[in-house]
Amino acid sequence: MTRVAAPLPAKARRSRFWRRFVAHRGAVAGLVLLSAIVGGVLIGPWLWPLDPAQIDIAARSQPPSLAHPLGTDQLGRDLLAGLMAGGRVSLLVGLVAMGLAVGLGTLVGVLAGVLRRWDAPLMRLTDLFLSLPLLPLLLAAIMLWRDSLRALLGPEIGIFLLIVGAIGLTSWMQTARIVRAEVLTLREREFILAATALGTRPFAMIRRHVLPNILGPILVSATLGVGHAILTESALSFLGLGLPSDVPSWGRMLYDGTNYMTVTPTRAIWPGLAITLTVLGVNYLGDGLRDALDPRWIRPVRR
């Protein structure tokens, strides 16, 4: 008679996950880097309380100094304060757009995996979205609805919601495919077959048995989705179709800084470096989470 191993308690699972995560050096480096960036943009304004919108024409286009560690722009605004304010906006865009994309992708993937008659239509819809040229589609959507949302909700909130919605509604497809594959594998497990034999309804099955067992892939997809959303928002702002000029973001600062490359090249270097380091940290963190949550994980051999 085959004996079935008892499931590990929650504390043991957390300990095993942490050991696997720490063994991934890139993940630890990504976590430290991302924590430093998030801490800098959230706590930094308390340590450097200059108003990023304060104009000082007498100090315009200055190089880095003790008064302005990263220099100033053409209006004399402090670039360090602007970089921290832009970081909060860029991270907020990334988190909200990621939440929308992961939520929609999880819904599509779970429904396609559990309800067999919906599998083919939902996956064909996913393939259709994957075949679309996303950047031109985003540009067209923003050009079409920018003025109406700006008039309805205001320039800041209207453009923010438009950008977040456009990024989220065009970034859910990879999550849907990943979740569907996990659900199809999970559907053949003994406890799912037993719950089906007992007459468990599909939506109760999803809530009780499916979602708790696919949180790992969803978490990894969400982590990587933040970096993708930040890059997309930066690309839109760099093309001049992002947030208004009075709402700082790293992409908007990079766009504004390219016009003054010959005068103050650091204006484009600092926001570009912030975007690069943030996306790099997010990607390393996502790789580490994927390896730590993989049941087939093998401890790396150190030479």
PDB file of N, CA and C in Angstrom, residues 193-276:
ATOM      1  N   LEU A 193     -10.179  15.848  -8.525  1.00  0.00           N
ATOM      2  CA  LEU A 193     -11.086  14.804  -9.004  1.00  0.00           C
ATOM      3  C   LEU A 193     -12.057  14.370  -7.914  1.00  0.00           C
ATOM      4  N   ALA A 194     -11.572  14.309  -6.678  1.00  0.00           N
ATOM      5  CA  ALA A 194     -12.446  13.933  -5.569  1.00  0.00           C
ATOM      6  C   ALA A 194     -13.510  15.007  -5.329  1.00  0.00           C
ATOM      7  N   ALA A 195     -13.116  16.277  -5.377  1.00  0.00           N
ATOM      8  CA  ALA A 195     -14.084  17.358  -5.182  1.00  0.00           C
ATOM      9  C   ALA A 195     -15.119  17.371  -6.299  1.00  0.00           C
ATOM     10  N   THR A 196     -14.676  17.072  -7.527  1.00  0.00           N
ATOM     11  CA  THR A 196     -15.620  17.002  -8.640  1.00  0.00           C
ATOM     12  C   THR A 196     -16.602  15.853  -8.454  1.00  0.00           C
ATOM     13  N   ALA A 197     -16.105  14.699  -7.988  1.00  0.00           N
ATOM     14  CA  ALA A 197     -16.976  13.546  -7.763  1.00  0.00           C
ATOM     15  C   ALA A 197     -17.994  13.809  -6.658  1.00  0.00           C
ATOM     16  N   LEU A 198     -17.631  14.660  -5.705  1.00  0.00           N
ATOM     17  CA  LEU A 198     -18.555  14.992  -4.616  1.00  0.00           C
ATOM     18  C   LEU A 198     -19.578  16.044  -5.019  1.00  0.00           C
ATOM     19  N   GLY A 199     -19.481  16.541  -6.265  1.00  0.00           N
ATOM     20  CA  GLY A 199     -20.477  17.490  -6.754  1.00  0.00           C
ATOM     21  C   GLY A 199     -20.169  18.945  -6.459  1.00  0.00           C
ATOM     22  N   THR A 200     -18.901  19.284  -6.204  1.00  0.00           N
ATOM     23  CA  THR A 200     -18.541  20.678  -5.949  1.00  0.00           C
ATOM     24  C   THR A 200     -18.779  21.517  -7.204  1.00  0.00           C
ATOM     25  N   ARG A 201     -19.441  22.645  -7.024  1.00  0.00           N
ATOM     26  CA  ARG A 201     -19.735  23.507  -8.157  1.00  0.00           C
ATOM     27  C   ARG A 201     -18.460  24.167  -8.673  1.00  0.00           C
ATOM     28  N   PRO A 202     -18.421  24.540  -9.984  1.00  0.00           N
ATOM     29  CA  PRO A 202     -17.178  25.083 -10.564  1.00  0.00           C
ATOM     30  C   PRO A 202     -16.635  26.301  -9.830  1.00  0.00           C
ATOM     31  N   PHE A 203     -17.493  27.264  -9.480  1.00  0.00           N
ATOM     32  CA  PHE A 203     -16.985  28.472  -8.841  1.00  0.00           C
ATOM     33  C   PHE A 203     -16.546  28.213  -7.397  1.00  0.00           C
ATOM     34  N   ALA A 204     -17.195  27.282  -6.726  1.00  0.00           N
ATOM     35  CA  ALA A 204     -16.711  26.877  -5.409  1.00  0.00           C
ATOM     36  C   ALA A 204     -15.381  26.143  -5.521  1.00  0.00           C
ATOM     37  N   MET A 205     -15.231  25.351  -6.584  1.00  0.00           N
ATOM     38  CA  MET A 205     -13.960  24.677  -6.843  1.00  0.00           C
ATOM     39  C   MET A 205     -12.839  25.691  -7.052  1.00  0.00           C
ATOM     40  N   ILE A 206     -13.136  26.739  -7.822  1.00  0.00           N
ATOM     41  CA  ILE A 206     -12.124  27.760  -8.084  1.00  0.00           C
ATOM     42  C   ILE A 206     -11.715  28.441  -6.782  1.00  0.00           C
ATOM     43  N   ARG A 207     -12.691  28.808  -5.968  1.00  0.00           N
ATOM     44  CA  ARG A 207     -12.400  29.556  -4.751  1.00  0.00           C
ATOM     45  C   ARG A 207     -11.675  28.717  -3.707  1.00  0.00           C
ATOM     46  N   ARG A 208     -12.070  27.458  -3.551  1.00  0.00           N
ATOM     47  CA  ARG A 208     -11.526  26.641  -2.468  1.00  0.00           C
ATOM     48  C   ARG A 208     -10.253  25.892  -2.836  1.00  0.00           C
ATOM     49  N   HIS A 209     -10.162  25.435  -4.076  1.00  0.00           N
ATOM     50  CA  HIS A 209      -9.091  24.509  -4.424  1.00  0.00           C
ATOM     51  C   HIS A 209      -8.124  25.039  -5.489  1.00  0.00           C
ATOM     52  N   VAL A 210      -8.630  25.805  -6.446  1.00  0.00           N
ATOM     53  CA  VAL A 210      -7.779  26.212  -7.567  1.00  0.00           C
ATOM     54  C   VAL A 210      -6.929  27.421  -7.207  1.00  0.00           C
ATOM     55  N   LEU A 211      -7.565  28.512  -6.809  1.00  0.00           N
ATOM     56  CA  LEU A 211      -6.825  29.747  -6.546  1.00  0.00           C
ATOM     57  C   LEU A 211      -5.744  29.588  -5.472  1.00  0.00           C
ATOM     58  N   PRO A 212      -6.002  28.915  -4.331  1.00  0.00           N
ATOM     59  CA  PRO A 212      -4.924  28.781  -3.348  1.00  0.00           C
ATOM     60  C   PRO A 212      -3.705  28.020  -3.865  1.00  0.00           C
ATOM     61  N   ASN A 213      -3.884  27.177  -4.884  1.00  0.00           N
ATOM     62  CA  ASN A 213      -2.768  26.372  -5.379  1.00  0.00           C
ATOM     63  C   ASN A 213      -2.056  26.973  -6.582  1.00  0.00           C
ATOM     64  N   ILE A 214      -2.513  28.118  -7.072  1.00  0.00           N
ATOM     65  CA  ILE A 214      -1.823  28.760  -8.195  1.00  0.00           C
ATOM     66  C   ILE A 214      -1.352  30.160  -7.819  1.00  0.00           C
ATOM     67  N   LEU A 215      -1.282  30.446  -6.522  1.00  0.00           N
ATOM     68  CA  LEU A 215      -0.835  31.770  -6.096  1.00  0.00           C
ATOM     69  C   LEU A 215       0.632  32.017  -6.445  1.00  0.00           C
ATOM     70  N   GLY A 216       1.433  30.956  -6.471  1.00  0.00           N
ATOM     71  CA  GLY A 216       2.852  31.119  -6.793  1.00  0.00           C
ATOM     72  C   GLY A 216       3.069  31.698  -8.186  1.00  0.00           C
ATOM     73  N   PRO A 217       2.564  31.054  -9.249  1.00  0.00           N
ATOM     74  CA  PRO A 217       2.711  31.634 -10.593  1.00  0.00           C
ATOM     75  C   PRO A 217       2.078  33.011 -10.733  1.00  0.00           C
ATOM     76  N   ILE A 218       0.963  33.243 -10.049  1.00  0.00           N
ATOM     77  CA  ILE A 218       0.346  34.568 -10.116  1.00  0.00           C
ATOM     78  C   ILE A 218       1.256  35.614  -9.490  1.00  0.00           C
ATOM     79  N   LEU A 219       1.883  35.274  -8.369  1.00  0.00           N
ATOM     80  CA  LEU A 219       2.787  36.208  -7.703  1.00  0.00           C
ATOM     81  C   LEU A 219       3.989  36.535  -8.580  1.00  0.00           C
ATOM     82  N   VAL A 220       4.556  35.519  -9.217  1.00  0.00           N
ATOM     83  CA  VAL A 220       5.696  35.756 -10.113  1.00  0.00           C
ATOM     84  C   VAL A 220       5.280  36.633 -11.290  1.00  0.00           C
ATOM     85  N   SER A 221       4.131  36.343 -11.886  1.00  0.00           N
ATOM     86  CA  SER A 221       3.649  37.142 -13.004  1.00  0.00           C
ATOM     87  C   SER A 221       3.387  38.578 -12.582  1.00  0.00           C
ATOM     88  N   ALA A 222       2.863  38.771 -11.376  1.00  0.00           N
ATOM     89  CA  ALA A 222       2.614  40.127 -10.886  1.00  0.00           C
ATOM     90  C   ALA A 222       3.914  40.886 -10.695  1.00  0.00           C
ATOM     91  N   THR A 223       4.929  40.219 -10.163  1.00  0.00           N
ATOM     92  CA  THR A 223       6.215  40.879  -9.952  1.00  0.00           C
ATOM     93  C   THR A 223       6.818  41.342 -11.268  1.00  0.00           C
ATOM     94  N   LEU A 224       6.826  40.466 -12.251  1.00  0.00           N
ATOM     95  CA  LEU A 224       7.385  40.837 -13.548  1.00  0.00           C
ATOM     96  C   LEU A 224       6.513  41.866 -14.258  1.00  0.00           C
ATOM     97  N   GLY A 225       5.201  41.860 -13.982  1.00  0.00           N
ATOM     98  CA  GLY A 225       4.313  42.824 -14.625  1.00  0.00           C
ATOM     99  C   GLY A 225       4.570  44.251 -14.193  1.00  0.00           C
ATOM    100  N   VAL A 226       5.078  44.464 -12.977  1.00  0.00           N
ATOM    101  CA  VAL A 226       5.398  45.816 -12.525  1.00  0.00           C
ATOM    102  C   VAL A 226       6.470  46.433 -13.414  1.00  0.00           C
ATOM    103  N   GLY A 227       7.530  45.681 -13.703  1.00  0.00           N
ATOM    104  CA  GLY A 227       8.584  46.195 -14.564  1.00  0.00           C
ATOM    105  C   GLY A 227       8.088  46.507 -15.957  1.00  0.00           C
ATOM    106  N   HIS A 228       7.249  45.634 -16.498  1.00  0.00           N
ATOM    107  CA  HIS A 228       6.700  45.871 -17.836  1.00  0.00           C
ATOM    108  C   HIS A 228       5.847  47.129 -17.865  1.00  0.00           C
ATOM    109  N   ALA A 229       5.035  47.349 -16.832  1.00  0.00           N
ATOM    110  CA  ALA A 229       4.184  48.539 -16.795  1.00  0.00           C
ATOM    111  C   ALA A 229       5.012  49.811 -16.672  1.00  0.00           C
ATOM    112  N   ILE A 230       6.073  49.788 -15.862  1.00  0.00           N
ATOM    113  CA  ILE A 230       6.926  50.969 -15.730  1.00  0.00           C
ATOM    114  C   ILE A 230       7.606  51.294 -17.054  1.00  0.00           C
ATOM    115  N   LEU A 231       8.096  50.271 -17.749  1.00  0.00           N
ATOM    116  CA  LEU A 231       8.724  50.503 -19.052  1.00  0.00           C
ATOM    117  C   LEU A 231       7.725  51.049 -20.067  1.00  0.00           C
ATOM    118  N   THR A 232       6.510  50.524 -20.076  1.00  0.00           N
ATOM    119  CA  THR A 232       5.505  50.998 -21.029  1.00  0.00           C
ATOM    120  C   THR A 232       5.123  52.439 -20.752  1.00  0.00           C
ATOM    121  N   GLU A 233       4.915  52.780 -19.483  1.00  0.00           N
ATOM    122  CA  GLU A 233       4.596  54.169 -19.140  1.00  0.00           C
ATOM    123  C   GLU A 233       5.735  55.098 -19.502  1.00  0.00           C
ATOM    124  N   SER A 234       6.965  54.648 -19.296  1.00  0.00           N
ATOM    125  CA  SER A 234       8.119  55.473 -19.656  1.00  0.00           C
ATOM    126  C   SER A 234       8.187  55.688 -21.158  1.00  0.00           C
ATOM    127  N   ALA A 235       7.885  54.642 -21.924  1.00  0.00           N
ATOM    128  CA  ALA A 235       7.894  54.782 -23.383  1.00  0.00           C
ATOM    129  C   ALA A 235       6.819  55.758 -23.847  1.00  0.00           C
ATOM    130  N   LEU A 236       5.626  55.683 -23.257  1.00  0.00           N
ATOM    131  CA  LEU A 236       4.564  56.607 -23.634  1.00  0.00           C
ATOM    132  C   LEU A 236       4.920  58.038 -23.261  1.00  0.00           C
ATOM    133  N   SER A 237       5.483  58.235 -22.071  1.00  0.00           N
ATOM    134  CA  SER A 237       5.887  59.578 -21.669  1.00  0.00           C
ATOM    135  C   SER A 237       7.021  60.097 -22.529  1.00  0.00           C
ATOM    136  N   PHE A 238       7.946  59.210 -22.912  1.00  0.00           N
ATOM    137  CA  PHE A 238       9.063  59.628 -23.761  1.00  0.00           C
ATOM    138  C   PHE A 238       8.564  60.071 -25.130  1.00  0.00           C
ATOM    139  N   LEU A 239       7.466  59.484 -25.597  1.00  0.00           N
ATOM    140  CA  LEU A 239       6.875  59.876 -26.876  1.00  0.00           C
ATOM    141  C   LEU A 239       5.963  61.096 -26.748  1.00  0.00           C
ATOM    142  N   GLY A 240       5.834  61.641 -25.543  1.00  0.00           N
ATOM    143  CA  GLY A 240       5.031  62.839 -25.337  1.00  0.00           C
ATOM    144  C   GLY A 240       3.564  62.588 -25.113  1.00  0.00           C
ATOM    145  N   LEU A 241       3.151  61.335 -24.899  1.00  0.00           N
ATOM    146  CA  LEU A 241       1.737  61.002 -24.709  1.00  0.00           C
ATOM    147  C   LEU A 241       1.471  60.431 -23.324  1.00  0.00           C
ATOM    148  N   GLY A 242       2.351  60.723 -22.379  1.00  0.00           N
ATOM    149  CA  GLY A 242       2.169  60.218 -21.037  1.00  0.00           C
ATOM    150  C   GLY A 242       1.481  61.222 -20.143  1.00  0.00           C
ATOM    151  N   LEU A 243       1.912  61.278 -18.902  1.00  0.00           N
ATOM    152  CA  LEU A 243       1.314  62.180 -17.925  1.00  0.00           C
ATOM    153  C   LEU A 243       1.635  63.632 -18.264  1.00  0.00           C
ATOM    154  N   PRO A 244       0.830  64.578 -17.772  1.00  0.00           N
ATOM    155  CA  PRO A 244       1.108  65.996 -18.047  1.00  0.00           C
ATOM    156  C   PRO A 244       2.465  66.415 -17.497  1.00  0.00           C
ATOM    157  N   SER A 245       2.974  67.521 -18.016  1.00  0.00           N
ATOM    158  CA  SER A 245       4.313  67.977 -17.631  1.00  0.00           C
ATOM    159  C   SER A 245       4.397  68.380 -16.163  1.00  0.00           C
ATOM    160  N   ASP A 246       3.270  68.775 -15.547  1.00  0.00           N
ATOM    161  CA  ASP A 246       3.305  69.148 -14.132  1.00  0.00           C
ATOM    162  C   ASP A 246       3.152  67.949 -13.202  1.00  0.00           C
ATOM    163  N   VAL A 247       2.991  66.741 -13.759  1.00  0.00           N
ATOM    164  CA  VAL A 247       2.953  65.509 -12.964  1.00  0.00           C
ATOM    165  C   VAL A 247       4.226  64.732 -13.272  1.00  0.00           C
ATOM    166  N   PRO A 248       5.228  64.784 -12.387  1.00  0.00           N
ATOM    167  CA  PRO A 248       6.505  64.162 -12.723  1.00  0.00           C
ATOM    168  C   PRO A 248       6.427  62.644 -12.701  1.00  0.00           C
ATOM    169  N   SER A 249       7.061  62.032 -13.669  1.00  0.00           N
ATOM    170  CA  SER A 249       7.311  60.594 -13.680  1.00  0.00           C
ATOM    171  C   SER A 249       8.678  60.406 -14.312  1.00  0.00           C
ATOM    172  N   TRP A 250       9.265  59.246 -14.111  1.00  0.00           N
ATOM    173  CA  TRP A 250      10.598  59.036 -14.667  1.00  0.00           C
ATOM    174  C   TRP A 250      10.592  59.130 -16.189  1.00  0.00           C
ATOM    175  N   GLY A 251       9.563  58.606 -16.814  1.00  0.00           N
ATOM    176  CA  GLY A 251       9.482  58.708 -18.267  1.00  0.00           C
ATOM    177  C   GLY A 251       9.333  60.145 -18.728  1.00  0.00           C
ATOM    178  N   ARG A 252       8.513  60.932 -18.019  1.00  0.00           N
ATOM    179  CA  ARG A 252       8.343  62.340 -18.372  1.00  0.00           C
ATOM    180  C   ARG A 252       9.636  63.118 -18.152  1.00  0.00           C
ATOM    181  N   MET A 253      10.358  62.840 -17.069  1.00  0.00           N
ATOM    182  CA  MET A 253      11.636  63.506 -16.822  1.00  0.00           C
ATOM    183  C   MET A 253      12.655  63.148 -17.896  1.00  0.00           C
ATOM    184  N   LEU A 254      12.644  61.893 -18.335  1.00  0.00           N
ATOM    185  CA  LEU A 254      13.550  61.486 -19.405  1.00  0.00           C
ATOM    186  C   LEU A 254      13.210  62.200 -20.703  1.00  0.00           C
ATOM    187  N   TYR A 255      11.923  62.333 -20.993  1.00  0.00           N
ATOM    188  CA  TYR A 255      11.479  63.048 -22.198  1.00  0.00           C
ATOM    189  C   TYR A 255      11.889  64.516 -22.142  1.00  0.00           C
ATOM    190  N   ASP A 256      11.676  65.168 -20.990  1.00  0.00           N
ATOM    191  CA  ASP A 256      12.057  66.578 -20.862  1.00  0.00           C
ATOM    192  C   ASP A 256      13.571  66.754 -20.899  1.00  0.00           C
ATOM    193  N   GLY A 257      14.307  65.780 -20.351  1.00  0.00           N
ATOM    194  CA  GLY A 257      15.756  65.928 -20.292  1.00  0.00           C
ATOM    195  C   GLY A 257      16.446  65.783 -21.629  1.00  0.00           C
ATOM    196  N   THR A 258      15.836  65.096 -22.584  1.00  0.00           N
ATOM    197  CA  THR A 258      16.487  64.933 -23.893  1.00  0.00           C
ATOM    198  C   THR A 258      16.606  66.256 -24.649  1.00  0.00           C
ATOM    199  N   ASN A 259      15.761  67.219 -24.325  1.00  0.00           N
ATOM    200  CA  ASN A 259      15.845  68.516 -25.002  1.00  0.00           C
ATOM    201  C   ASN A 259      16.997  69.363 -24.491  1.00  0.00           C
ATOM    202  N   TYR A 260      17.609  68.951 -23.384  1.00  0.00           N
ATOM    203  CA  TYR A 260      18.689  69.731 -22.781  1.00  0.00           C
ATOM    204  C   TYR A 260      19.937  68.872 -22.591  1.00  0.00           C
ATOM    205  N   MET A 261      20.128  67.908 -23.467  1.00  0.00           N
ATOM    206  CA  MET A 261      21.269  67.002 -23.343  1.00  0.00           C
ATOM    207  C   MET A 261      22.600  67.738 -23.468  1.00  0.00           C
ATOM    208  N   THR A 262      22.663  68.750 -24.315  1.00  0.00           N
ATOM    209  CA  THR A 262      23.925  69.474 -24.507  1.00  0.00           C
ATOM    210  C   THR A 262      24.220  70.422 -23.353  1.00  0.00           C
ATOM    211  N   VAL A 263      23.202  70.814 -22.585  1.00  0.00           N
ATOM    212  CA  VAL A 263      23.396  71.755 -21.478  1.00  0.00           C
ATOM    213  C   VAL A 263      23.611  71.008 -20.172  1.00  0.00           C
ATOM    214  N   THR A 264      22.660  70.151 -19.822  1.00  0.00           N
ATOM    215  CA  THR A 264      22.741  69.346 -18.593  1.00  0.00           C
ATOM    216  C   THR A 264      22.411  67.897 -18.925  1.00  0.00           C
ATOM    217  N   PRO A 265      23.383  67.121 -19.378  1.00  0.00           N
ATOM    218  CA  PRO A 265      23.094  65.732 -19.776  1.00  0.00           C
ATOM    219  C   PRO A 265      22.617  64.856 -18.626  1.00  0.00           C
ATOM    220  N   THR A 266      22.925  65.239 -17.382  1.00  0.00           N
ATOM    221  CA  THR A 266      22.495  64.401 -16.261  1.00  0.00           C
ATOM    222  C   THR A 266      20.978  64.396 -16.095  1.00  0.00           C
ATOM    223  N   ARG A 267      20.292  65.373 -16.690  1.00  0.00           N
ATOM    224  CA  ARG A 267      18.825  65.384 -16.595  1.00  0.00           C
ATOM    225  C   ARG A 267      18.212  64.144 -17.233  1.00  0.00           C
ATOM    226  N   ALA A 268      18.830  63.621 -18.255  1.00  0.00           N
ATOM    227  CA  ALA A 268      18.332  62.398 -18.889  1.00  0.00           C
ATOM    228  C   ALA A 268      18.966  61.148 -18.283  1.00  0.00           C
ATOM    229  N   ILE A 269      20.158  61.297 -17.722  1.00  0.00           N
ATOM    230  CA  ILE A 269      20.856  60.130 -17.186  1.00  0.00           C
ATOM    231  C   ILE A 269      20.171  59.617 -15.923  1.00  0.00           C
ATOM    232  N   TRP A 270      19.805  60.522 -15.004  1.00  0.00           N
ATOM    233  CA  TRP A 270      19.265  60.069 -13.718  1.00  0.00           C
ATOM    234  C   TRP A 270      17.935  59.344 -13.844  1.00  0.00           C
ATOM    235  N   PRO A 271      16.939  59.882 -14.536  1.00  0.00           N
ATOM    236  CA  PRO A 271      15.691  59.103 -14.669  1.00  0.00           C
ATOM    237  C   PRO A 271      15.866  57.823 -15.465  1.00  0.00           C
ATOM    238  N   GLY A 272      16.731  57.850 -16.506  1.00  0.00           N
ATOM    239  CA  GLY A 272      16.991  56.622 -17.250  1.00  0.00           C
ATOM    240  C   GLY A 272      17.637  55.564 -16.381  1.00  0.00           C
ATOM    241  N   LEU A 273      18.567  55.981 -15.509  1.00  0.00           N
ATOM    242  CA  LEU A 273      19.212  55.038 -14.595  1.00  0.00           C
ATOM    243  C   LEU A 273      18.215  54.500 -13.573  1.00  0.00           C
ATOM    244  N   ALA A 274      17.312  55.351 -13.093  1.00  0.00           N
ATOM    245  CA  ALA A 274      16.305  54.896 -12.128  1.00  0.00           C
ATOM    246  C   ALA A 274      15.380  53.859 -12.755  1.00  0.00           C
ATOM    247  N   ILE A 275      14.950  54.093 -13.993  1.00  0.00           N
ATOM    248  CA  ILE A 275      14.088  53.117 -14.677  1.00  0.00           C
ATOM    249  C   ILE A 275      14.831  51.796 -14.860  1.00  0.00           C
ATOM    250  N   THR A 276      16.086  51.875 -15.301  1.00  0.00           N
ATOM    251  CA  THR A 276      16.873  50.665 -15.549  1.00  0.00           C
ATOM    252  C   THR A 276      17.052  49.844 -14.283  1.00  0.00           C
TER     253      THR A 276
END
